[in-house]
Amino acid sequence: MKRISTESSPGRKKLSETEFKKRVFAYTAILPVILIFGFVRIVPIFQNFLYSFFQSTIGNPLQQFIGFTNFKDLFADDLFVLSLRNTTYFAVFVTLFSVAFAVLLAALLSTRSKASALYETIYFLPVITPMVPVAVVWKWIYDPTYGLLNYVLSWVGIEPIGWLVFPNTAMVAIIIMSVWKIVGYNMIIFLVGMRDIPESYIEAARIDGASTMQVFWRIIMPLLRPIMLFVLVISTINSYNVFTQVFIMTSGPQGAPGNAVRTIVFDIYENAFRYFRTGYAAAEAVVLFLIILALTLLQFGISGNKERRDKRRLLRKGGLV
Amino acid sequence: MKNYSGKPLVILKHLSLLLGASIMVLPFIWMLSTSLKPPHEVLSWPPQLIPNTVTIQNYVTVFATAPFARFFVNSVLMASLSTVAILITSSVAGYVFAKFNFPLKSFLFILTLSTAMVPLEVYMIPLYMSMVKMGWVNKFIGLIAPYLIMSYGIFFMRQNIMASIPDELLDAARIDGASEWRIFLSVVFPMLGGPIGAISIFAFQQTWAAFIWPLIITSSRELWTMELGLGMFQYRFTVDLGPINAGSMLSIIPVLIMFLLMRKKIIQGITLTGMKG
């Protein structure tokens, strides 16, 4: 053991009084924040993994260790497989349509003007609005008898459709509503990307005789690739978490048939908080987590590779490799 | 040549933007219009975008027949306390991560940041069980507990402090004999106006819109928030469409006002942070 002394001991730098005070402050200031983080996030995230390997009873999530049984049961459970399929379907279509519309809108709005600022605000409106009220009003728009949508469709001679009544149309209806909700967010991100592209690139291409379409596909789109990847991944992740609009639109007499639009989070919610199958629901949450993790890694992986490739190309150009 | 090919395209562009914009605002107008209609007009056919008679009766009903005043107060309390808490935790942690060195610093920073990618839905079950253990189920503290911190808030504060507050300033204050807390409160905090504004907006918006957590953690109506109350009343109880749309309007208005007042800042901030976690 080293002798503890008040004089400066050799080999170990003693903190000066200011440094010591700084250290004390840093620890005392960060400690409460870390504790809250631990309590409401970090510990629960780890506990969720633990729960997923246990059989649970009401009040005791850790009744008995059962290994991977919950996971095996999950994939034999029609309702879970259905919710996984529904959610994937939902995520793919919401992402595709919201990204496609967002790119189109961003392309139309990329030149700054008074009008474009107004349009940005309007298209962004649904993004900042809470989900419940807009889901409520959309449910009313989809109403088969009095709904606004069927009325508009009647102008072109389409017979009234029970949008939320039938399984096929219910999913379509919720997808449309969700695209409407997030398209503005994606649009803003693309706009930032497009406005960052130097004007000279586009002018140079124009001088070389490129058409508007060529400029868009050959110059703008390739330059947007990293942003595209980011938006695709974020939209897919958020779509996998879909719950609120499904809960609102499937509830009550006007609501959609439950299972047709049953999603993963909805299934987790029912299993955990209606049937109290905590371990089972935790296993579902693990599956959801793995999907999100895979998507996140995909994004980091692709953009990481790209950076490495670019760096290598740069080095080669400079004759360094 | 440009004049010939350009004109129809420009018209087409404006037409499609206009069409898109009307689809974006139509649900809001429909909500507002329904909320101002008397009962017999709500279910009129063909649907009318502009009410024949405008009445605020639905707004009176929504407060009289359902405890929406209570829900509104709960939402305001929850969102504002959460905003204050997030501002405090984010600025303190952001400052420490930006300006201090200590063992485990990067580990703690990465730990707080990486949890941002895990949505509440993934860990809500164990979180709920912890609340059961603490006796916080169906209590305000349980309702607000997950909304006291925000990973991006910390990250955003750290970036801003690193960029805008020079070390020399802090050292000068130390030489003058100010204590570390004093430096934080009277030197650092007053310089954080920009990020404080941006983070408040996200925090408020995020907590105000919360749905699944209030749904599982509360059991008595006294604790319901605006979102939960609306979600429940739209099917469980017989409240007509008029009042429900009035309630929806009320739940949108605070966020809407904030957005229209601080549009630029919100859009900028959202593109920077991703508005999550």
Coordinates of C-alpha atoms in Angstrom, one line a residue:
Chain A
M1 CA 0.0 0.0 0.0
K2 CA 1.1 3.4 -0.8
R3 CA 1.5 5.9 1.9
I4 CA -1.2 8.6 1.8
S5 CA 0.4 11.9 2.3
T6 CA -0.7 15.5 2.1
E7 CA 2.5 16.4 0.4
S8 CA 2.8 15.7 -3.3
S9 CA 3.6 12.0 -3.6
P10 CA 6.0 11.0 -6.4
G11 CA 4.5 9.3 -9.4
R12 CA 1.0 10.6 -8.9
K13 CA 0.0 14.1 -9.9
K14 CA -1.9 15.7 -7.2
L15 CA -4.9 17.7 -8.3
S16 CA -4.6 21.4 -7.6
E17 CA -7.3 22.9 -5.5
T18 CA -9.1 24.4 -8.5
E19 CA -8.9 21.1 -10.3
F20 CA -10.3 19.3 -7.3
K21 CA -13.2 21.7 -7.0
K22 CA -13.9 21.3 -10.7
R23 CA -13.9 17.5 -10.3
V24 CA -16.2 17.7 -7.3
F25 CA -18.6 19.9 -9.3
A26 CA -18.5 17.7 -12.3
Y27 CA -19.4 14.6 -10.3
T28 CA -22.1 16.2 -8.2
A29 CA -23.7 17.9 -11.2
I30 CA -23.7 14.9 -13.4
L31 CA -24.7 12.4 -10.8
P32 CA -28.4 13.2 -10.5
V33 CA -28.8 13.3 -14.3
I34 CA -27.1 9.9 -14.7
L35 CA -29.3 8.5 -11.9
I36 CA -32.5 9.6 -13.6
F37 CA -31.2 8.2 -16.9
G38 CA -30.4 5.0 -15.2
F39 CA -33.8 4.8 -13.5
V40 CA -36.0 5.6 -16.4
R41 CA -34.0 4.3 -19.3
I42 CA -30.8 2.4 -19.0
V43 CA -31.9 -0.1 -16.3
P44 CA -35.3 -0.7 -17.9
I45 CA -33.6 -1.4 -21.3
F46 CA -31.4 -4.1 -19.7
Q47 CA -34.3 -5.4 -17.6
N48 CA -36.4 -5.9 -20.7
F49 CA -33.8 -8.4 -22.0
L50 CA -33.9 -10.2 -18.7
Y51 CA -37.7 -10.3 -18.6
S52 CA -37.8 -11.8 -22.1
F53 CA -36.1 -15.0 -20.8
F54 CA -38.6 -15.5 -17.9
Q55 CA -42.0 -16.8 -17.4
S56 CA -44.0 -14.1 -15.6
T57 CA -47.0 -13.9 -13.3
I58 CA -48.9 -10.9 -12.3
G59 CA -46.6 -8.8 -10.1
N60 CA -43.6 -11.0 -10.7
P61 CA -41.9 -10.7 -14.0
L62 CA -39.2 -13.1 -13.1
Q63 CA -41.2 -16.1 -12.0
Q64 CA -39.1 -18.8 -13.7
F65 CA -36.2 -18.8 -16.2
I66 CA -37.3 -20.4 -19.4
G67 CA -34.6 -19.5 -21.8
F68 CA -35.7 -18.8 -25.3
T69 CA -39.2 -20.3 -24.9
N70 CA -40.9 -16.9 -25.1
F71 CA -39.2 -16.3 -28.5
K72 CA -40.1 -19.8 -29.8
D73 CA -43.7 -19.2 -28.7
L74 CA -43.8 -15.8 -30.4
F75 CA -43.0 -17.1 -33.8
A76 CA -45.6 -19.8 -33.4
D77 CA -48.2 -17.2 -32.4
D78 CA -50.4 -16.2 -35.3
L79 CA -51.2 -12.9 -33.8
F80 CA -47.6 -11.9 -33.3
V81 CA -46.6 -13.0 -36.8
L82 CA -49.5 -11.1 -38.2
S83 CA -48.6 -7.9 -36.3
L84 CA -45.0 -8.3 -37.4
R85 CA -46.1 -8.6 -41.0
N86 CA -48.6 -5.7 -40.7
T87 CA -46.0 -3.5 -39.2
T88 CA -43.5 -4.3 -41.8
Y89 CA -46.1 -3.6 -44.5
F90 CA -47.0 -0.4 -42.8
A91 CA -43.4 0.7 -42.4
V92 CA -42.4 -0.1 -46.0
F93 CA -45.3 1.8 -47.6
V94 CA -45.3 4.8 -45.2
T95 CA -41.6 5.2 -45.8
L96 CA -41.7 4.8 -49.6
F97 CA -44.6 7.1 -50.1
S98 CA -43.5 9.7 -47.6
V99 CA -40.0 9.8 -49.0
A100 CA -41.2 9.9 -52.6
F101 CA -43.6 12.8 -52.0
A102 CA -41.0 14.6 -49.8
V103 CA -38.4 14.5 -52.5
L104 CA -40.9 15.8 -55.1
L105 CA -42.0 18.6 -52.7
A106 CA -38.4 19.5 -51.9
A107 CA -37.5 19.6 -55.6
L108 CA -40.5 22.0 -56.2
L109 CA -39.6 24.2 -53.2
S110 CA -35.8 24.2 -53.4
T111 CA -35.6 27.8 -54.7
R112 CA -36.2 30.1 -51.7
S113 CA -39.1 32.5 -52.0
K114 CA -42.0 34.0 -49.9
A115 CA -44.2 31.3 -51.4
S116 CA -41.8 28.5 -50.6
A117 CA -41.6 29.6 -47.0
L118 CA -45.4 29.5 -46.7
Y119 CA -45.6 26.1 -48.3
E120 CA -42.9 24.8 -45.9
T121 CA -44.9 26.0 -43.0
I122 CA -48.1 24.4 -44.3
Y123 CA -46.5 21.0 -45.1
F124 CA -44.9 21.0 -41.7
L125 CA -48.1 21.6 -39.8
P126 CA -49.1 18.0 -39.3
V127 CA -45.6 17.1 -38.1
I128 CA -45.8 19.3 -35.0
T129 CA -49.4 18.5 -34.3
P130 CA -50.0 15.8 -31.7
M131 CA -51.1 12.4 -33.1
V132 CA -54.4 11.9 -31.1
P133 CA -56.4 14.9 -32.4
V134 CA -55.4 14.3 -36.0
A135 CA -56.1 10.6 -35.8
V136 CA -59.5 11.5 -34.4
V137 CA -60.3 13.9 -37.3
W138 CA -59.0 11.4 -39.9
K139 CA -61.2 8.8 -38.4
W140 CA -64.1 11.1 -39.0
I141 CA -62.9 11.9 -42.5
Y142 CA -62.9 8.1 -43.2
D143 CA -66.5 7.7 -41.9
P144 CA -68.4 5.6 -44.4
T145 CA -71.6 7.5 -44.2
Y146 CA -70.7 11.1 -43.3
G147 CA -67.0 11.2 -44.1
L148 CA -65.4 13.9 -46.2
L149 CA -63.3 11.5 -48.2
N150 CA -66.3 9.5 -49.5
Y151 CA -68.0 12.7 -50.4
V152 CA -65.0 13.9 -52.4
L153 CA -64.8 10.5 -54.1
S154 CA -68.5 10.7 -55.0
W155 CA -67.7 13.6 -57.3
V156 CA -65.9 11.2 -59.6
G157 CA -68.6 8.6 -59.2
I158 CA -66.9 6.3 -56.6
E159 CA -69.4 4.5 -54.4
P160 CA -69.0 5.0 -50.6
I161 CA -66.2 2.9 -49.1
G162 CA -66.1 1.7 -45.5
W163 CA -62.5 2.8 -45.2
L164 CA -61.9 1.6 -41.6
V165 CA -64.5 -1.1 -41.7
F166 CA -62.8 -3.6 -44.0
P167 CA -59.4 -5.1 -43.3
N168 CA -57.9 -4.2 -46.8
T169 CA -58.9 -0.6 -46.8
A170 CA -58.2 -0.1 -43.1
M171 CA -54.5 -0.6 -43.5
V172 CA -54.5 1.7 -46.6
A173 CA -56.4 4.3 -44.7
I174 CA -53.9 4.3 -41.8
I175 CA -51.0 4.4 -44.2
I176 CA -52.4 7.5 -46.0
M177 CA -53.0 9.3 -42.8
S178 CA -49.5 8.5 -41.5
V179 CA -47.9 9.6 -44.8
W180 CA -49.8 12.9 -44.5
K181 CA -48.4 13.2 -40.9
I182 CA -44.7 12.8 -41.6
V183 CA -44.2 13.9 -45.2
G184 CA -43.4 17.4 -44.1
Y185 CA -40.6 16.3 -41.8
N186 CA -38.9 14.3 -44.6
M187 CA -39.4 17.3 -47.0
I188 CA -37.6 19.7 -44.6
I189 CA -34.6 17.3 -44.4
F190 CA -34.4 17.0 -48.2
L191 CA -34.8 20.7 -48.6
V192 CA -31.8 21.3 -46.4
G193 CA -29.8 18.9 -48.5
M194 CA -30.9 20.3 -51.8
R195 CA -30.2 23.9 -50.8
D196 CA -26.7 22.8 -49.7
I197 CA -25.9 21.7 -53.3
P198 CA -23.7 24.5 -54.8
E199 CA -25.5 26.3 -57.6
S200 CA -22.4 26.0 -59.8
Y201 CA -22.8 22.2 -60.1
I202 CA -26.2 22.6 -61.6
E203 CA -25.2 25.5 -63.8
A204 CA -22.2 23.6 -65.1
A205 CA -24.4 20.7 -66.1
R206 CA -26.9 23.0 -67.7
I207 CA -24.2 24.6 -69.8
D208 CA -23.2 21.1 -70.9
G209 CA -26.8 20.7 -72.1
A210 CA -28.3 18.6 -69.4
S211 CA -32.1 18.7 -69.2
T212 CA -34.0 19.3 -65.9
M213 CA -34.6 15.6 -65.5
Q214 CA -31.0 14.8 -66.1
V215 CA -29.9 17.4 -63.6
F216 CA -32.3 15.9 -61.0
W217 CA -31.4 12.2 -61.5
R218 CA -27.7 12.6 -62.3
I219 CA -26.6 15.4 -60.1
I220 CA -29.1 16.2 -57.3
M221 CA -30.1 12.6 -56.4
P222 CA -26.6 11.2 -56.1
L223 CA -25.5 14.1 -53.9
L224 CA -28.6 13.5 -51.7
R225 CA -27.7 9.9 -51.1
P226 CA -26.5 10.2 -47.5
I227 CA -29.6 12.3 -46.6
M228 CA -31.8 9.8 -48.4
L229 CA -30.3 7.0 -46.3
F230 CA -30.9 8.9 -43.1
V231 CA -34.5 9.7 -44.0
L232 CA -35.3 6.2 -45.1
V233 CA -33.9 4.7 -41.9
I234 CA -35.5 7.3 -39.5
S235 CA -38.9 6.9 -41.3
T236 CA -38.7 3.1 -41.1
I237 CA -37.7 3.1 -37.5
N238 CA -40.5 5.5 -36.5
S239 CA -43.0 3.5 -38.5
Y240 CA -42.1 0.3 -36.7
N241 CA -43.1 2.1 -33.5
V242 CA -46.6 2.9 -34.8
F243 CA -49.2 2.8 -32.1
T244 CA -51.3 5.9 -31.4
Q245 CA -53.1 6.2 -34.7
V246 CA -53.8 2.5 -34.7
F247 CA -55.2 2.6 -31.2
I248 CA -57.4 5.6 -32.0
M249 CA -58.6 4.3 -35.4
T250 CA -59.3 0.7 -34.3
S251 CA -61.3 1.7 -31.2
G252 CA -65.1 2.1 -31.0
P253 CA -67.9 1.5 -33.4
Q254 CA -66.4 3.4 -36.3
G255 CA -63.1 1.7 -35.7
A256 CA -61.2 -0.7 -37.9
P257 CA -61.3 -4.4 -37.3
G258 CA -58.6 -4.9 -34.7
N259 CA -56.4 -7.6 -36.2
A260 CA -56.3 -6.2 -39.7
V261 CA -54.1 -3.3 -38.5
R262 CA -52.7 -4.9 -35.5
T263 CA -49.1 -3.7 -35.1
I264 CA -46.1 -4.9 -32.9
V265 CA -46.5 -2.2 -30.3
F266 CA -50.2 -2.8 -30.1
D267 CA -49.5 -6.5 -29.5
I268 CA -47.0 -5.6 -26.8
Y269 CA -49.5 -3.3 -25.2
E270 CA -52.2 -5.9 -25.1
N271 CA -50.0 -8.7 -23.9
A272 CA -48.3 -6.7 -21.2
F273 CA -51.1 -4.5 -19.9
R274 CA -54.3 -6.4 -20.8
Y275 CA -53.3 -10.0 -20.3
F276 CA -50.3 -9.4 -18.0
R277 CA -48.0 -11.7 -20.0
T278 CA -45.0 -9.5 -19.1
G279 CA -42.2 -11.9 -20.2
Y280 CA -43.9 -12.7 -23.4
A281 CA -44.5 -9.0 -24.2
A282 CA -40.9 -8.2 -23.3
A283 CA -39.7 -10.8 -25.8
E284 CA -41.8 -9.0 -28.4
A285 CA -40.1 -5.7 -27.4
V286 CA -36.7 -7.4 -27.8
V287 CA -37.7 -8.3 -31.4
L288 CA -38.7 -4.7 -32.0
F289 CA -35.5 -3.5 -30.5
L290 CA -33.5 -5.8 -32.8
I291 CA -35.3 -4.5 -35.8
I292 CA -34.5 -0.9 -34.8
L293 CA -30.9 -1.9 -34.0
A294 CA -30.4 -3.6 -37.4
L295 CA -31.8 -0.5 -39.2
T296 CA -29.5 1.8 -37.2
L297 CA -26.5 -0.3 -37.9
L298 CA -27.4 -0.5 -41.5
Q299 CA -27.3 3.2 -41.7
F300 CA -24.0 3.6 -39.8
G301 CA -22.6 0.7 -41.8
I302 CA -23.5 2.1 -45.2
S303 CA -22.5 5.7 -44.5
G304 CA -19.4 4.5 -42.7
N305 CA -18.3 2.3 -45.7
K306 CA -19.0 5.2 -48.0
E307 CA -16.8 7.5 -46.0
R308 CA -14.0 5.0 -46.0
R309 CA -14.4 4.5 -49.7
D310 CA -14.3 8.2 -50.3
K311 CA -11.2 8.6 -48.2
R312 CA -9.5 5.7 -50.0
R313 CA -10.4 7.3 -53.4
L314 CA -9.0 10.6 -52.2
L315 CA -5.8 9.0 -51.0
R316 CA -5.4 7.2 -54.3
K317 CA -5.9 10.4 -56.2
G318 CA -3.3 12.0 -54.2
G319 CA -0.9 9.2 -55.0
L320 CA -0.7 8.2 -51.3
V321 CA -1.8 4.5 -51.7
Chain B
M1 CA -37.2 28.2 -75.9
K2 CA -37.4 28.4 -72.2
N3 CA -40.5 30.5 -72.4
Y4 CA -42.4 27.8 -74.3
S5 CA -41.4 24.8 -72.2
G6 CA -41.2 26.7 -68.9
K7 CA -44.7 28.2 -68.6
P8 CA -46.9 25.1 -68.5
L9 CA -44.3 23.5 -66.1
V10 CA -44.4 26.4 -63.8
I11 CA -48.2 26.3 -63.7
L12 CA -48.2 22.6 -63.1
K13 CA -45.7 23.1 -60.3
H14 CA -47.9 25.6 -58.6
L15 CA -51.0 23.6 -59.1
S16 CA -49.5 20.5 -57.5
L17 CA -48.1 22.5 -54.6
L18 CA -51.4 24.1 -54.0
L19 CA -53.2 20.8 -54.2
G20 CA -50.8 19.2 -51.7
A21 CA -51.1 22.2 -49.4
S22 CA -54.9 21.9 -49.4
I23 CA -54.7 18.2 -48.5
M24 CA -52.3 19.2 -45.7
V25 CA -54.7 21.9 -44.2
L26 CA -58.0 20.3 -45.0
P27 CA -58.2 18.0 -41.9
F28 CA -57.4 21.0 -39.7
I29 CA -60.1 23.1 -41.3
W30 CA -62.5 20.2 -41.1
M31 CA -61.8 19.9 -37.4
L32 CA -62.2 23.6 -36.8
S33 CA -65.4 23.7 -38.8
T34 CA -67.0 20.7 -37.1
S35 CA -66.1 22.1 -33.7
L36 CA -68.0 25.3 -34.6
K37 CA -71.2 23.6 -35.9
P38 CA -74.4 23.1 -34.0
P39 CA -75.4 19.4 -33.6
H40 CA -77.8 19.1 -36.5
E41 CA -75.2 20.5 -38.9
V42 CA -72.4 18.1 -37.9
L43 CA -74.0 15.2 -39.7
S44 CA -75.4 17.1 -42.7
W45 CA -75.0 15.7 -46.1
P46 CA -73.4 16.8 -48.3
P47 CA -70.7 17.8 -45.8
Q48 CA -70.2 21.6 -45.4
L49 CA -66.8 23.0 -44.9
I50 CA -68.2 26.3 -43.7
P51 CA -70.9 26.1 -41.0
N52 CA -74.1 27.8 -41.7
T53 CA -74.4 28.9 -38.0
V54 CA -71.3 29.3 -36.0
T55 CA -71.5 28.4 -32.3
I56 CA -69.1 27.9 -29.5
Q57 CA -71.6 25.5 -27.8
N58 CA -69.3 22.5 -28.4
Y59 CA -66.5 24.1 -26.5
V60 CA -68.8 24.7 -23.6
T61 CA -70.1 21.1 -23.8
V62 CA -66.7 19.6 -23.9
F63 CA -65.8 21.3 -20.6
A64 CA -69.3 20.7 -19.0
T65 CA -69.9 17.0 -19.8
A66 CA -66.3 15.7 -19.7
P67 CA -63.5 16.7 -17.4
F68 CA -61.6 18.3 -20.2
A69 CA -60.6 21.3 -18.1
R70 CA -58.9 18.8 -15.9
F71 CA -57.2 17.1 -18.8
F72 CA -56.0 20.4 -20.1
V73 CA -54.5 21.5 -16.8
N74 CA -52.8 18.1 -16.5
S75 CA -51.3 18.4 -19.9
V76 CA -50.1 21.9 -19.3
L77 CA -48.6 20.9 -16.0
M78 CA -47.0 17.8 -17.3
A79 CA -45.5 19.5 -20.4
S80 CA -44.2 22.6 -18.7
L81 CA -42.7 20.7 -15.7
S82 CA -41.1 18.3 -18.1
T83 CA -39.7 21.2 -20.1
V84 CA -38.2 22.8 -17.1
A85 CA -36.7 19.5 -15.9
I86 CA -35.3 18.8 -19.4
L87 CA -33.8 22.3 -19.5
I88 CA -32.1 21.8 -16.2
T89 CA -30.8 18.3 -16.8
S90 CA -29.7 19.1 -20.3
S91 CA -27.8 22.3 -19.5
V92 CA -26.1 20.9 -16.4
A93 CA -25.1 17.7 -18.2
G94 CA -24.2 19.4 -21.4
Y95 CA -22.0 21.9 -19.5
V96 CA -20.2 19.1 -17.6
F97 CA -19.7 17.1 -20.8
A98 CA -18.4 20.1 -22.6
K99 CA -16.1 21.7 -20.1
F100 CA -14.9 19.2 -17.6
N101 CA -12.6 16.2 -17.6
F102 CA -13.0 13.2 -15.4
P103 CA -12.7 9.5 -15.6
L104 CA -15.6 7.7 -17.3
K105 CA -16.7 11.0 -19.0
S106 CA -16.9 9.6 -22.6
F107 CA -18.4 6.4 -21.4
L108 CA -21.2 8.3 -19.6
F109 CA -21.7 10.6 -22.6
I110 CA -22.0 7.8 -25.1
L111 CA -24.3 5.9 -22.7
T112 CA -26.7 8.8 -22.4
L113 CA -26.6 9.5 -26.1
S114 CA -27.0 5.9 -27.4
T115 CA -30.2 5.4 -25.4
A116 CA -31.8 8.0 -27.7
M117 CA -32.2 5.4 -30.4
V118 CA -34.2 3.1 -28.1
P119 CA -37.9 4.1 -28.1
L120 CA -40.0 4.0 -24.9
E121 CA -42.1 1.3 -26.4
V122 CA -39.1 -1.1 -26.1
Y123 CA -38.6 -0.7 -22.4
M124 CA -42.0 0.5 -21.1
I125 CA -42.7 -2.8 -19.4
P126 CA -39.8 -2.8 -17.0
L127 CA -40.3 0.9 -16.5
Y128 CA -43.8 0.3 -15.6
M129 CA -42.8 -2.4 -13.1
S130 CA -40.3 0.0 -11.5
M131 CA -43.2 2.5 -11.1
V132 CA -45.2 -0.2 -9.4
K133 CA -42.3 -0.8 -7.0
M134 CA -42.0 2.9 -6.2
G135 CA -45.8 3.2 -5.8
W136 CA -45.8 5.7 -8.6
V137 CA -48.5 4.1 -10.7
N138 CA -51.4 6.5 -11.2
K139 CA -49.4 9.3 -9.7
F140 CA -48.3 12.5 -11.3
I141 CA -44.7 11.7 -10.6
G142 CA -45.0 8.4 -12.4
L143 CA -46.6 10.1 -15.3
I144 CA -43.8 12.6 -15.7
A145 CA -40.8 10.5 -14.7
P146 CA -39.8 9.4 -18.2
Y147 CA -39.9 13.0 -19.4
L148 CA -37.3 14.5 -17.2
I149 CA -34.4 13.9 -19.5
M150 CA -33.6 14.1 -23.2
S151 CA -30.5 12.7 -24.9
Y152 CA -30.6 15.2 -27.7
G153 CA -31.1 18.0 -25.2
I154 CA -27.8 17.1 -23.6
F155 CA -26.0 16.7 -26.9
F156 CA -27.4 20.0 -28.3
M157 CA -26.4 21.9 -25.1
R158 CA -22.9 20.3 -25.2
Q159 CA -22.4 21.4 -28.8
N160 CA -23.5 24.9 -28.1
I161 CA -21.5 25.3 -25.0
M162 CA -18.3 24.0 -26.7
A163 CA -18.9 26.4 -29.6
S164 CA -19.9 29.5 -27.8
I165 CA -18.4 29.7 -24.3
P166 CA -14.6 30.1 -24.1
D167 CA -12.6 28.4 -21.3
E168 CA -10.9 31.7 -20.6
L169 CA -14.2 33.2 -19.5
L170 CA -14.7 30.4 -16.9
D171 CA -11.1 30.6 -15.7
A172 CA -11.5 34.4 -15.2
A173 CA -14.5 33.8 -13.1
R174 CA -12.6 31.1 -11.1
I175 CA -9.8 33.6 -10.5
D176 CA -12.3 36.1 -9.2
G177 CA -13.2 33.4 -6.7
A178 CA -16.6 32.3 -8.0
S179 CA -17.7 28.8 -7.0
E180 CA -18.4 26.3 -9.7
W181 CA -22.1 26.4 -9.2
R182 CA -22.0 30.2 -9.2
I183 CA -20.2 30.1 -12.5
F184 CA -22.7 27.8 -14.0
L185 CA -25.7 29.8 -12.8
S186 CA -24.5 33.3 -13.5
V187 CA -22.0 33.0 -16.3
V188 CA -22.9 29.9 -18.3
F189 CA -26.7 29.6 -18.0
P190 CA -27.5 33.2 -19.1
M191 CA -25.5 32.5 -22.3
L192 CA -27.7 29.6 -23.3
G193 CA -30.6 31.5 -24.7
G194 CA -30.6 30.0 -28.1
P195 CA -30.4 26.3 -27.2
I196 CA -32.8 26.8 -24.3
G197 CA -35.4 28.1 -26.8
A198 CA -35.0 25.2 -29.2
I199 CA -35.0 22.5 -26.5
S200 CA -38.0 24.0 -24.7
I201 CA -40.0 23.7 -27.9
F202 CA -39.1 20.0 -28.5
A203 CA -39.5 19.1 -24.9
F204 CA -42.9 20.7 -24.7
Q205 CA -44.1 19.3 -28.0
Q206 CA -42.9 15.8 -27.2
T207 CA -44.4 15.6 -23.7
W208 CA -47.7 17.2 -24.8
A209 CA -48.1 14.6 -27.5
A210 CA -47.3 11.6 -25.3
F211 CA -49.9 8.9 -25.5
I212 CA -48.8 5.4 -24.7
W213 CA -47.1 6.2 -21.4
P214 CA -50.1 8.1 -20.0
L215 CA -52.3 5.3 -21.2
I216 CA -50.5 2.6 -19.2
I217 CA -49.5 4.6 -16.1
T218 CA -52.7 6.3 -15.3
S219 CA -55.9 4.6 -14.2
S220 CA -58.1 7.4 -12.9
R221 CA -59.5 10.2 -15.0
E222 CA -58.1 12.8 -12.6
L223 CA -54.7 12.2 -14.1
W224 CA -55.5 11.9 -17.8
T225 CA -53.9 14.3 -20.1
M226 CA -55.5 16.0 -23.1
E227 CA -54.3 13.4 -25.5
L228 CA -55.4 10.5 -23.4
G229 CA -58.7 12.1 -22.6
L230 CA -59.4 12.6 -26.2
G231 CA -58.3 9.1 -27.1
M232 CA -60.6 7.6 -24.5
F233 CA -63.6 9.9 -25.0
Q234 CA -63.7 9.4 -28.7
Y235 CA -65.0 5.9 -28.3
R236 CA -65.6 4.9 -24.7
F237 CA -68.2 7.5 -23.8
T238 CA -71.0 8.9 -25.8
V239 CA -69.7 12.4 -26.6
D240 CA -70.7 13.7 -30.0
L241 CA -68.5 14.7 -32.8
G242 CA -68.9 18.4 -32.2
P243 CA -67.4 18.4 -28.7
I244 CA -64.8 15.8 -29.7
N245 CA -63.6 18.1 -32.4
A246 CA -63.7 21.1 -30.1
G247 CA -61.5 19.0 -27.7
S248 CA -59.1 18.2 -30.6
M249 CA -58.8 21.9 -31.4
L250 CA -58.0 22.7 -27.8
S251 CA -55.2 20.1 -27.8
I252 CA -53.7 21.4 -31.0
I253 CA -53.8 25.1 -30.2
P254 CA -50.9 25.4 -27.7
V255 CA -48.5 23.6 -30.0
L256 CA -49.8 25.4 -33.0
I257 CA -49.3 28.8 -31.5
M258 CA -45.8 27.9 -30.5
F259 CA -45.1 26.7 -34.0
L260 CA -46.4 29.7 -35.7
L261 CA -44.5 32.1 -33.4
M262 CA -41.2 30.2 -33.6
R263 CA -41.5 28.6 -37.0
K264 CA -37.9 29.2 -38.2
K265 CA -36.3 28.1 -35.0
I266 CA -38.4 24.9 -34.9
I267 CA -37.7 23.9 -38.4
Q268 CA -34.0 24.6 -38.0
G269 CA -33.8 22.8 -34.7
I270 CA -35.7 19.8 -36.0
T271 CA -33.4 19.3 -38.9
L272 CA -30.5 19.4 -36.5
T273 CA -31.7 17.1 -33.8
G274 CA -34.1 14.7 -35.4
M275 CA -36.7 15.7 -32.8
K276 CA -36.6 12.5 -30.8
G277 CA -35.5 11.0 -27.6

